[in-house]
Short mmCIF file of C-alpha atoms in Angstrom, two decimals:
data_model
loop_
_atom_site.label_atom_id
_atom_site.label_comp_id
_atom_site.label_asym_id
_atom_site.label_seq_id
_atom_site.Cartn_x
_atom_site.Cartn_y
_atom_site.Cartn_z
CA VAL A 1 -46.69 5.88 -20.84
CA SER A 2 -47.41 9.91 -20.98
CA ASP A 3 -43.88 11.77 -20.19
CA PRO A 4 -44.98 15.11 -19.39
CA ALA A 5 -41.71 16.75 -20.94
CA LEU A 6 -43.32 15.31 -24.22
CA ALA A 7 -46.86 16.71 -23.75
CA ARG A 8 -45.20 20.58 -23.35
CA ILE A 9 -43.66 19.87 -27.22
CA SER A 10 -46.02 20.74 -29.81
CA VAL A 11 -45.38 20.14 -33.81
CA VAL A 12 -46.26 23.14 -35.81
CA LEU A 13 -46.89 22.49 -39.52
CA VAL A 14 -46.92 25.36 -41.75
CA GLU A 15 -49.37 25.86 -44.63
CA PRO A 16 -49.50 21.87 -45.47
CA GLN A 17 -50.82 21.56 -48.65
CA SER A 18 -51.67 17.91 -48.46
CA ALA A 19 -54.11 16.91 -45.59
CA GLY A 20 -52.86 13.30 -46.21
CA ASN A 21 -49.69 14.53 -44.91
CA VAL A 22 -51.12 15.93 -42.02
CA GLY A 23 -53.10 12.77 -41.05
CA ALA A 24 -49.78 10.84 -41.40
CA ALA A 25 -48.30 13.19 -38.86
CA ALA A 26 -50.82 13.03 -36.66
CA ARG A 27 -49.82 9.54 -36.54
CA ALA A 28 -46.57 9.66 -36.15
CA LEU A 29 -46.99 11.95 -33.06
CA ARG A 30 -49.48 9.36 -31.53
CA ASN A 31 -46.52 6.95 -32.12
CA MET A 32 -44.02 9.17 -30.51
CA GLY A 33 -46.10 9.89 -27.32
CA LEU A 34 -46.74 13.36 -28.58
CA SER A 35 -49.97 14.66 -28.67
CA ARG A 36 -49.94 18.65 -29.58
CA LEU A 37 -50.54 19.46 -33.29
CA VAL A 38 -50.93 22.83 -34.24
CA LEU A 39 -51.71 23.61 -38.36
CA VAL A 40 -50.99 26.57 -39.43
CA ARG A 41 -53.30 28.09 -42.65
CA ALA A 42 -54.11 24.17 -42.98
CA PRO A 43 -56.79 22.82 -45.47
CA ASP A 44 -59.75 20.64 -44.40
CA THR A 45 -58.28 17.57 -42.58
CA ASP A 46 -61.50 16.15 -41.68
CA VAL A 47 -61.64 14.51 -45.43
CA SER A 48 -61.33 10.84 -45.85
CA GLU A 49 -57.46 10.63 -46.95
CA ALA A 50 -56.47 12.62 -43.66
CA ARG A 51 -58.21 10.38 -41.25
CA ARG A 52 -57.00 7.08 -43.19
CA LEU A 53 -53.65 8.20 -42.73
CA ALA A 54 -54.04 8.98 -39.10
CA MET A 55 -55.15 5.97 -37.82
CA GLY A 56 -54.76 5.99 -34.27
CA GLY A 57 -53.51 9.52 -34.25
CA ARG A 58 -57.08 10.10 -35.41
CA ALA A 59 -57.84 12.09 -31.79
CA ILE A 60 -54.56 14.35 -32.10
CA LEU A 61 -55.92 15.31 -36.12
CA ARG A 62 -59.46 16.22 -34.37
CA ARG A 63 -58.26 18.05 -31.58
CA ALA A 64 -55.59 19.91 -33.74
CA ARG A 65 -55.12 23.71 -33.20
CA ARG A 66 -55.47 25.82 -36.29
CA VAL A 67 -54.31 29.75 -36.43
CA GLY A 68 -53.61 31.98 -39.02
CA SER A 69 -50.40 32.62 -38.51
CA LEU A 70 -46.81 31.31 -37.53
CA ARG A 71 -46.48 33.81 -34.98
CA GLU A 72 -49.84 33.15 -33.43
CA ALA A 73 -48.58 28.96 -33.14
CA ILE A 74 -45.66 29.80 -31.35
CA ASP A 75 -46.54 32.64 -28.83
CA ASP A 76 -46.20 30.86 -25.69
CA ALA A 77 -43.15 28.34 -26.71
CA ARG A 78 -40.14 29.43 -25.14
CA LEU A 79 -37.89 27.15 -27.52
CA VAL A 80 -39.15 27.34 -30.95
CA ILE A 81 -36.93 24.81 -33.12
CA GLY A 82 -37.59 25.17 -37.12
CA THR A 83 -36.88 22.11 -39.37
CA SER A 84 -34.76 23.20 -42.57
CA ARG A 85 -32.56 21.23 -45.06
CA ARG A 86 -30.19 24.39 -45.06
CA GLY A 87 -28.44 26.41 -42.62
CA GLY A 88 -28.62 29.81 -44.73
CA LYS A 89 -26.35 32.63 -45.17
CA ASN A 90 -26.33 34.48 -41.56
CA ARG A 91 -28.49 31.97 -40.01
CA GLY A 92 -25.27 29.76 -38.81
CA PRO A 93 -25.21 26.36 -39.32
CA ALA A 94 -28.53 24.08 -38.53
CA LEU A 95 -28.18 21.36 -35.79
CA ASP A 96 -27.97 18.12 -36.26
CA VAL A 97 -31.74 16.48 -35.56
CA ARG A 98 -30.65 14.37 -33.16
CA ALA A 99 -28.51 16.87 -31.12
CA ALA A 100 -31.48 19.45 -31.38
CA MET A 101 -34.07 16.70 -30.02
CA VAL A 102 -31.76 16.21 -26.46
CA ARG A 103 -32.32 20.41 -26.62
CA ALA A 104 -35.87 19.97 -27.18
CA VAL A 105 -36.25 17.50 -23.93
CA GLU A 106 -34.10 19.26 -21.93
CA ALA A 107 -36.16 22.94 -22.36
CA ALA A 108 -39.59 20.68 -22.35
CA ARG A 109 -38.26 18.86 -18.65
CA GLN A 110 -37.05 22.13 -17.31
CA GLY A 111 -40.69 23.53 -17.61
CA ASN A 112 -40.33 25.20 -21.08
CA ALA A 113 -43.31 24.47 -23.91
CA VAL A 114 -41.38 24.05 -26.67
CA ALA A 115 -42.75 24.45 -30.68
CA LEU A 116 -41.18 22.02 -33.44
CA VAL A 117 -41.73 23.97 -36.96
CA PHE A 118 -41.96 22.36 -40.23
CA GLY A 119 -43.00 24.16 -43.42
CA ARG A 120 -44.14 23.81 -46.75
CA GLU A 121 -44.35 20.43 -48.68
CA ASP A 122 -42.72 22.20 -51.64
CA ALA A 123 -40.95 25.30 -50.24
CA GLY A 124 -40.33 24.65 -46.77
CA LEU A 125 -40.20 27.70 -44.14
CA THR A 126 -39.71 31.44 -45.37
CA ASN A 127 -36.75 33.40 -44.27
CA ALA A 128 -39.02 35.28 -41.57
CA GLU A 129 -40.50 32.02 -40.44
CA LEU A 130 -36.76 30.75 -39.89
CA ASP A 131 -36.02 34.20 -38.37
CA ALA A 132 -38.37 33.43 -35.90
CA CYS A 133 -37.09 30.42 -34.67
CA HIS A 134 -34.13 30.04 -31.87
CA LEU A 135 -32.32 27.07 -33.43
CA LEU A 136 -32.54 25.16 -36.46
CA ALA A 137 -32.42 21.41 -36.78
CA ARG A 138 -31.54 19.19 -39.78
CA ILE A 139 -32.49 15.63 -40.85
CA PRO A 140 -29.04 14.20 -42.38
CA ALA A 141 -29.78 12.99 -45.77
CA SER A 142 -27.82 11.99 -49.27
CA PRO A 143 -26.67 15.37 -50.77
CA ALA A 144 -28.07 14.01 -53.96
CA ASP A 145 -31.48 14.04 -52.57
CA PRO A 146 -31.89 15.57 -49.11
CA SER A 147 -35.69 16.71 -49.57
CA LEU A 148 -37.43 14.08 -47.20
CA ASN A 149 -41.90 14.23 -47.65
CA LEU A 150 -43.50 16.08 -44.51
CA ALA A 151 -44.83 13.40 -42.86
CA ALA A 152 -41.04 11.65 -42.97
CA ALA A 153 -40.11 14.22 -41.79
CA VAL A 154 -42.22 14.71 -38.79
CA ALA A 155 -41.79 11.02 -38.35
CA VAL A 156 -37.98 11.20 -38.09
CA VAL A 157 -38.04 14.56 -35.86
CA ALA A 158 -40.76 12.35 -33.80
CA TYR A 159 -38.47 9.26 -33.19
CA GLU A 160 -35.39 11.20 -32.46
CA LEU A 161 -37.75 12.73 -29.38
CA TRP A 162 -39.31 9.92 -28.48
CA ARG A 163 -35.61 8.26 -27.82
CA ALA A 164 -34.22 11.61 -26.42
CA ALA A 165 -36.79 11.50 -23.97
CA GLY A 166 -35.79 8.39 -22.97
CA GLY A 167 -37.85 5.84 -25.02
CA GLY A 168 -34.89 4.23 -26.89
CA MET A 169 -33.16 3.08 -23.93
CA ALA A 170 -34.91 0.40 -22.48
CA PRO A 171 -33.49 -2.31 -24.32
CA GLU A 172 -35.49 -5.49 -24.16
CA PRO A 173 -33.96 -8.23 -21.55
CA ARG A 174 -31.77 -10.89 -22.48
CA VAL A 175 -29.77 -12.72 -20.11
CA LEU A 176 -26.76 -14.29 -21.91
CA ALA A 177 -25.31 -17.37 -20.98
CA THR A 178 -22.39 -17.68 -18.22
CA ALA A 179 -19.00 -18.76 -19.22
CA ARG A 180 -19.65 -21.86 -16.83
CA GLN A 181 -22.80 -23.07 -18.89
CA THR A 182 -21.13 -22.24 -22.63
CA GLU A 183 -17.85 -24.23 -21.12
CA ALA A 184 -20.04 -26.87 -20.03
CA LEU A 185 -21.65 -27.13 -23.85
CA PHE A 186 -18.18 -27.13 -25.34
CA GLU A 187 -16.48 -29.95 -23.34
CA ASP A 188 -20.02 -32.15 -24.23
CA LEU A 189 -19.97 -30.95 -27.88
CA GLY A 190 -15.91 -31.91 -28.18
CA SER A 191 -16.56 -35.43 -26.38
CA VAL A 192 -19.62 -36.55 -28.89
CA LEU A 193 -17.36 -35.02 -31.76
CA ILE A 194 -15.27 -37.30 -30.94
CA GLU A 195 -17.25 -40.11 -30.47
CA ILE A 196 -18.54 -39.55 -33.76
CA GLY A 197 -15.49 -39.60 -35.26
CA PHE A 198 -15.73 -36.07 -36.82
CA LEU A 199 -12.70 -34.98 -34.41
CA ASN A 200 -9.32 -36.00 -34.28
CA PRO A 201 -8.83 -36.55 -30.43
CA LYS A 202 -5.52 -35.85 -31.04
CA HIS A 203 -5.69 -32.09 -32.75
CA PRO A 204 -9.22 -31.13 -31.72
CA GLU A 205 -8.21 -27.38 -31.19
CA ALA A 206 -8.78 -25.76 -34.89
CA MET A 207 -12.15 -27.18 -34.96
CA MET A 208 -12.87 -26.20 -31.63
CA HIS A 209 -11.69 -23.15 -32.35
CA ALA A 210 -13.94 -22.17 -34.85
CA LEU A 211 -17.03 -23.54 -33.29
CA ARG A 212 -16.14 -21.28 -30.59
CA ARG A 213 -16.17 -18.52 -32.54
CA LEU A 214 -19.43 -19.33 -34.17
CA LEU A 215 -21.45 -19.39 -31.02
CA GLY A 216 -19.90 -16.67 -29.44
CA ARG A 217 -20.85 -14.50 -32.24
CA ALA A 218 -24.22 -15.68 -31.92
CA SER A 219 -24.39 -14.57 -27.68
CA VAL A 220 -26.36 -17.55 -26.77
CA ASP A 221 -28.72 -17.40 -23.99
CA PRO A 222 -29.13 -20.02 -20.89
CA ARG A 223 -31.99 -21.82 -23.06
CA GLU A 224 -29.97 -22.02 -25.70
CA VAL A 225 -27.52 -23.82 -24.66
CA ARG A 226 -30.11 -26.28 -22.86
CA ILE A 227 -31.21 -27.22 -26.44
CA LEU A 228 -27.55 -28.03 -27.53
CA ARG A 229 -26.72 -29.88 -24.91
CA GLY A 230 -30.31 -31.58 -25.12
CA ILE A 231 -29.35 -32.52 -28.79
CA LEU A 232 -25.65 -33.86 -28.28
CA ARG A 233 -27.44 -35.97 -25.35
CA GLN A 234 -29.76 -37.36 -27.75
CA VAL A 235 -26.54 -38.00 -30.18
CA ARG A 236 -25.26 -39.88 -28.08
CA TRP A 237 -28.00 -41.95 -26.91
CA ALA A 238 -28.75 -42.71 -30.24
CA ILE A 239 -25.67 -43.96 -30.87
CA GLU A 240 -25.68 -46.19 -28.06
CA HIS A 241 -29.35 -47.76 -28.02
CA LYS A 242 -30.71 -46.89 -31.60
CA PRO A 243 -31.66 -50.45 -32.84
CA ARG A 244 -29.57 -50.92 -36.22
CA GLY A 245 -31.22 -51.40 -39.30
CA VAL B 1 -22.45 10.33 -52.09
CA SER B 2 -22.85 6.46 -53.24
CA ASP B 3 -21.25 4.68 -51.17
CA PRO B 4 -20.64 1.21 -51.89
CA ALA B 5 -22.09 -0.04 -48.56
CA LEU B 6 -25.19 1.29 -48.72
CA ALA B 7 -25.58 -0.14 -53.04
CA ARG B 8 -25.31 -3.75 -51.24
CA ILE B 9 -28.34 -3.13 -49.02
CA SER B 10 -31.58 -3.50 -50.46
CA VAL B 11 -35.14 -2.68 -49.14
CA VAL B 12 -38.04 -5.75 -49.40
CA LEU B 13 -41.84 -4.65 -48.92
CA VAL B 14 -43.95 -7.72 -48.45
CA GLU B 15 -46.84 -7.62 -49.75
CA PRO B 16 -47.50 -3.63 -49.79
CA GLN B 17 -51.69 -2.84 -49.83
CA SER B 18 -51.32 0.79 -50.65
CA ALA B 19 -48.99 2.10 -53.99
CA GLY B 20 -48.76 5.44 -52.45
CA ASN B 21 -46.92 3.67 -49.21
CA VAL B 22 -44.69 1.64 -51.71
CA GLY B 23 -43.99 4.97 -53.63
CA ALA B 24 -43.11 7.01 -50.65
CA ALA B 25 -40.94 4.69 -49.49
CA ALA B 26 -39.03 4.97 -52.83
CA ARG B 27 -38.33 8.33 -51.91
CA ALA B 28 -36.99 7.50 -48.54
CA LEU B 29 -34.93 5.39 -50.10
CA ARG B 30 -33.31 8.03 -52.27
CA ASN B 31 -33.34 10.48 -49.36
CA MET B 32 -30.91 8.27 -47.99
CA GLY B 33 -28.63 7.39 -50.34
CA LEU B 34 -30.32 3.77 -51.02
CA SER B 35 -31.50 2.39 -54.39
CA ARG B 36 -32.53 -1.06 -54.62
CA LEU B 37 -35.90 -1.79 -53.83
CA VAL B 38 -37.78 -5.37 -53.92
CA LEU B 39 -41.46 -5.71 -53.79
CA VAL B 40 -43.05 -9.38 -53.51
CA ARG B 41 -46.43 -9.37 -54.54
CA ALA B 42 -46.93 -5.46 -54.56
CA PRO B 43 -49.90 -3.97 -56.26
CA ASP B 44 -49.36 -1.63 -59.42
CA THR B 45 -46.98 1.24 -58.79
CA ASP B 46 -47.47 2.52 -62.21
CA VAL B 47 -49.81 4.86 -60.73
CA SER B 48 -50.48 8.68 -60.40
CA GLU B 49 -50.55 8.54 -56.34
CA ALA B 50 -47.44 6.14 -56.09
CA ARG B 51 -45.65 8.49 -58.65
CA ARG B 52 -45.85 11.65 -56.93
CA LEU B 53 -44.99 10.25 -53.64
CA ALA B 54 -42.02 8.77 -55.10
CA MET B 55 -40.77 12.47 -56.01
CA GLY B 56 -36.82 12.25 -56.46
CA GLY B 57 -37.23 8.12 -55.89
CA ARG B 58 -39.00 7.65 -59.38
CA ALA B 59 -36.21 5.97 -60.89
CA ILE B 60 -36.04 3.95 -57.76
CA LEU B 61 -39.68 2.85 -58.06
CA ARG B 62 -39.41 2.19 -61.94
CA ARG B 63 -36.18 -0.21 -61.41
CA ALA B 64 -37.80 -1.86 -58.55
CA ARG B 65 -37.40 -5.54 -58.72
CA ARG B 66 -40.96 -7.16 -58.05
CA VAL B 67 -40.62 -11.17 -57.08
CA GLY B 68 -43.60 -13.91 -56.17
CA SER B 69 -41.86 -14.57 -52.80
CA LEU B 70 -39.76 -13.41 -49.82
CA ARG B 71 -37.83 -16.31 -50.25
CA GLU B 72 -37.04 -15.10 -53.79
CA ALA B 73 -36.50 -11.62 -52.88
CA ILE B 74 -33.85 -12.95 -50.46
CA ASP B 75 -32.02 -15.86 -52.00
CA ASP B 76 -29.18 -14.03 -52.00
CA ALA B 77 -28.83 -11.40 -49.23
CA ARG B 78 -26.28 -12.86 -46.75
CA LEU B 79 -27.70 -10.76 -44.29
CA VAL B 80 -31.40 -10.27 -43.77
CA ILE B 81 -32.94 -8.27 -41.08
CA GLY B 82 -36.92 -8.06 -40.36
CA THR B 83 -38.47 -5.43 -38.63
CA SER B 84 -41.01 -5.83 -36.02
CA ARG B 85 -42.95 -4.49 -33.59
CA ARG B 86 -42.66 -7.48 -31.42
CA GLY B 87 -39.96 -9.92 -30.64
CA GLY B 88 -42.47 -12.83 -30.10
CA LYS B 89 -41.86 -16.30 -28.31
CA ASN B 90 -38.96 -18.57 -29.07
CA ARG B 91 -37.98 -15.74 -31.13
CA GLY B 92 -35.62 -14.12 -28.81
CA PRO B 93 -35.67 -10.09 -28.31
CA ALA B 94 -35.67 -7.80 -31.56
CA LEU B 95 -32.42 -5.55 -31.85
CA ASP B 96 -33.26 -1.75 -30.84
CA VAL B 97 -33.31 -0.07 -35.11
CA ARG B 98 -30.16 1.81 -34.37
CA ALA B 99 -28.20 -1.20 -33.33
CA ALA B 100 -29.36 -3.03 -35.94
CA MET B 101 -28.35 -0.89 -38.65
CA VAL B 102 -24.94 -0.87 -37.82
CA ARG B 103 -24.59 -4.43 -38.01
CA ALA B 104 -26.23 -4.22 -41.59
CA VAL B 105 -23.55 -1.69 -42.69
CA GLU B 106 -20.87 -3.48 -40.72
CA ALA B 107 -21.94 -6.88 -42.86
CA ALA B 108 -22.23 -4.70 -46.08
CA ARG B 109 -19.24 -3.08 -45.50
CA GLN B 110 -17.65 -6.38 -45.47
CA GLY B 111 -18.82 -6.91 -48.80
CA ASN B 112 -22.28 -8.92 -48.11
CA ALA B 113 -25.63 -7.59 -49.61
CA VAL B 114 -28.37 -7.48 -46.97
CA ALA B 115 -31.78 -7.26 -47.30
CA LEU B 116 -34.23 -4.93 -44.71
CA VAL B 117 -37.52 -6.86 -44.80
CA PHE B 118 -41.11 -5.01 -44.10
CA GLY B 119 -44.24 -6.86 -43.75
CA ARG B 120 -47.91 -5.46 -44.71
CA GLU B 121 -49.70 -2.16 -43.41
CA ASP B 122 -52.27 -4.18 -41.51
CA ALA B 123 -50.59 -7.50 -40.65
CA GLY B 124 -46.71 -7.17 -40.46
CA LEU B 125 -44.23 -10.07 -41.20
CA THR B 126 -45.92 -13.90 -40.92
CA ASN B 127 -44.20 -15.98 -38.31
CA ALA B 128 -42.52 -18.14 -41.60
CA GLU B 129 -41.76 -14.97 -42.80
CA LEU B 130 -39.89 -13.43 -39.87
CA ASP B 131 -38.05 -16.93 -39.39
CA ALA B 132 -36.47 -16.28 -42.28
CA CYS B 133 -34.49 -13.33 -41.06
CA HIS B 134 -31.48 -13.63 -39.16
CA LEU B 135 -31.85 -10.55 -36.93
CA LEU B 136 -35.18 -8.81 -36.20
CA ALA B 137 -35.09 -4.90 -35.75
CA ARG B 138 -37.73 -2.83 -33.70
CA ILE B 139 -38.38 0.79 -33.72
CA PRO B 140 -39.00 2.12 -30.17
CA ALA B 141 -42.24 4.06 -30.13
CA SER B 142 -45.24 4.68 -27.77
CA PRO B 143 -46.48 1.45 -26.21
CA ALA B 144 -49.83 3.10 -26.64
CA ASP B 145 -49.56 2.74 -30.08
CA PRO B 146 -46.24 1.44 -31.53
CA SER B 147 -47.54 0.61 -34.97
CA LEU B 148 -45.65 3.25 -37.52
CA ASN B 149 -47.28 3.64 -41.17
CA LEU B 150 -45.44 1.41 -43.61
CA ALA B 151 -43.69 4.68 -45.25
CA ALA B 152 -42.61 6.41 -41.64
CA ALA B 153 -40.76 2.95 -40.73
CA VAL B 154 -38.92 2.68 -44.09
CA ALA B 155 -38.26 6.56 -43.66
CA VAL B 156 -36.88 5.63 -40.02
CA VAL B 157 -35.14 2.74 -40.87
CA ALA B 158 -33.18 4.48 -43.74
CA TYR B 159 -32.57 7.40 -41.75
CA GLU B 160 -30.62 5.43 -39.01
CA LEU B 161 -28.83 3.56 -42.10
CA TRP B 162 -27.33 6.57 -43.59
CA ARG B 163 -26.24 7.88 -39.98
CA ALA B 164 -25.05 4.19 -39.42
CA ALA B 165 -22.97 4.36 -42.81
CA GLY B 166 -21.54 7.69 -41.45
CA GLY B 167 -24.26 10.02 -42.81
CA GLY B 168 -24.65 11.69 -39.95
CA MET B 169 -21.03 12.27 -38.36
CA ALA B 170 -19.89 15.29 -40.83
CA PRO B 171 -21.42 18.30 -38.83
CA GLU B 172 -21.69 21.97 -40.72
CA PRO B 173 -18.66 23.70 -39.22
CA ARG B 174 -18.46 25.92 -36.92
CA VAL B 175 -15.63 27.67 -35.47
CA LEU B 176 -16.47 29.26 -31.74
CA ALA B 177 -14.74 32.42 -30.93
CA THR B 178 -11.39 31.50 -28.62
CA ALA B 179 -11.49 32.75 -25.17
CA ARG B 180 -8.93 35.85 -25.97
CA GLN B 181 -11.46 36.91 -28.35
CA THR B 182 -14.34 36.65 -25.91
CA GLU B 183 -12.32 38.26 -23.20
CA ALA B 184 -11.53 41.38 -25.23
CA LEU B 185 -15.63 41.63 -25.85
CA PHE B 186 -16.22 41.40 -22.13
CA GLU B 187 -13.57 44.03 -21.20
CA ASP B 188 -15.05 46.32 -24.07
CA LEU B 189 -18.32 45.36 -22.43
CA GLY B 190 -17.59 45.94 -18.60
CA SER B 191 -16.00 49.40 -19.47
CA VAL B 192 -19.17 50.86 -21.92
CA LEU B 193 -21.51 49.38 -19.23
CA ILE B 194 -19.47 51.66 -16.95
CA GLU B 195 -19.33 54.53 -18.92
CA ILE B 196 -23.28 54.36 -19.51
CA GLY B 197 -23.96 54.52 -16.02
CA PHE B 198 -25.68 51.05 -16.41
CA LEU B 199 -22.74 49.04 -13.96
CA ASN B 200 -21.54 50.18 -10.40
CA PRO B 201 -17.51 50.52 -11.13
CA LYS B 202 -16.76 48.76 -7.36
CA HIS B 203 -19.45 45.85 -8.11
CA PRO B 204 -19.64 45.12 -11.54
CA GLU B 205 -19.33 41.31 -10.70
CA ALA B 206 -22.60 40.02 -10.61
CA MET B 207 -23.90 41.65 -13.24
CA MET B 208 -21.28 40.63 -15.71
CA HIS B 209 -21.33 36.96 -14.47
CA ALA B 210 -24.70 36.68 -15.61
CA LEU B 211 -24.20 38.74 -19.26
CA ARG B 212 -21.04 35.56 -19.31
CA ARG B 213 -23.40 32.91 -18.50
CA LEU B 214 -26.06 34.16 -21.43
CA LEU B 215 -22.91 34.33 -24.07
CA GLY B 216 -21.40 31.29 -23.09
CA ARG B 217 -24.23 29.17 -23.25
CA ALA B 218 -24.80 30.82 -26.82
CA SER B 219 -21.70 29.76 -27.84
CA VAL B 220 -20.72 32.68 -30.12
CA ASP B 221 -18.81 32.63 -33.16
CA PRO B 222 -15.62 35.03 -33.91
CA ARG B 223 -17.96 37.12 -36.45
CA GLU B 224 -20.53 37.51 -33.40
CA VAL B 225 -17.47 38.96 -31.57
CA ARG B 226 -17.09 41.20 -34.07
CA ILE B 227 -20.38 42.27 -34.35
CA LEU B 228 -20.73 43.11 -30.60
CA ARG B 229 -17.51 44.74 -30.29
CA GLY B 230 -18.47 46.82 -33.05
CA ILE B 231 -21.68 47.83 -31.45
CA LEU B 232 -19.90 48.93 -28.18
CA ARG B 233 -17.68 51.02 -30.17
CA GLN B 234 -20.97 52.57 -31.97
CA VAL B 235 -21.86 53.13 -28.47
CA ARG B 236 -18.79 55.07 -27.39
CA TRP B 237 -18.60 57.04 -30.34
CA ALA B 238 -22.62 58.27 -29.75
CA ILE B 239 -21.83 59.07 -26.20
CA GLU B 240 -18.65 61.00 -27.50
CA HIS B 241 -19.76 62.44 -30.66
CA LYS B 242 -23.55 62.66 -31.33
CA PRO B 243 -25.16 65.92 -31.76
CA ARG B 244 -27.11 66.92 -29.04
CA GLY B 245 -30.99 67.90 -29.46
#
């Protein structure tokens, strides 16, 4: 679970105003395998709202490093990525957060300490603070209102970091049915539909095509094929053996 | 800005306990171009915490549809995607949220109303509620603590939806320097470095390779090439004309 690359990445919150946001950010870190939180001139977070929102991230909140300036927060970092809504004049465009997090994980895997810097809820980062960053990352959002809540921004960045570190790449296993299994199902299905008088045995194709498309779209697995064939077997049994009323 | 596909997608919160979470969710919707919020047995959201956290999403919060059951919330939806931490027995594995949001946008573009369903902060969705969903989506997270805050989960899902709708695909334009421009820079640089006695004119290669690698990694643009060549010109001028002390 503990990825040594993620352990080299810290999240720096510069002058967060809401203790609740700091708590929610700590939880988002915990959710995404991060553990290092640095707070620059933050309010007291040993308050009930922050602790409540931190949930499983409470230990991260408690162990957060508290410093008096961004400079102090990033002094040992070898890659500093600032989050920003805008590129800014003479600053060059910001990277898409997804690409930026790939860079962050790459630098961390090479052994470098990485700092991800978030600004104030209302005013973001100052120009001097943005200048202290090597790269700027932007979360794509609606131009009508691109300003995310601080905790939401931390959650999205941490989520992309977790994915970039490989966390999103292991899909839950699901083995689909083989063509042999689905063909056996369609054979049963066709003959039962003819038996019950639903299909015209001379022109079964159009209806069978529709049913094939439906089940094809559903990407059935072997268990589902067994269930469906079991139903068809039972229909046959009922037709032949069920006492009539 | 208003994507007709996104306008067909609604976010359904089932029995949220915290009015603040509902407000924060409304803001996340607004950030990502969504506008339809449906609340199933939700607390009063006309309270200061919810309004404060909703920010630009206040109108979405005010216009939220309030219903008494999930069934009522999704009655007109043609694709219902539930969010879940787990696949669950007999339920099949959940889709990765990224893939699920591609499906959501695809269905919406085909003209279908889509509902994204989120469960309670503490207990998620019940089995009956999960059964009412056509697909389940999962946000990849650390196995050590995969349980996201409700507002954070809404933010990540809305973000992936915005990207799936094309919102993440327009990088800010940045035209890089042509090879002709950078070669002219390296020519200037080489001759200045020889002039100032930094480079051995007989073996300039190793140092020039290192400088090429550095600037290559930086992906310089034409303006930066002009700045650097300007500096080199000025170095030459200073060597030849600057009065000596």
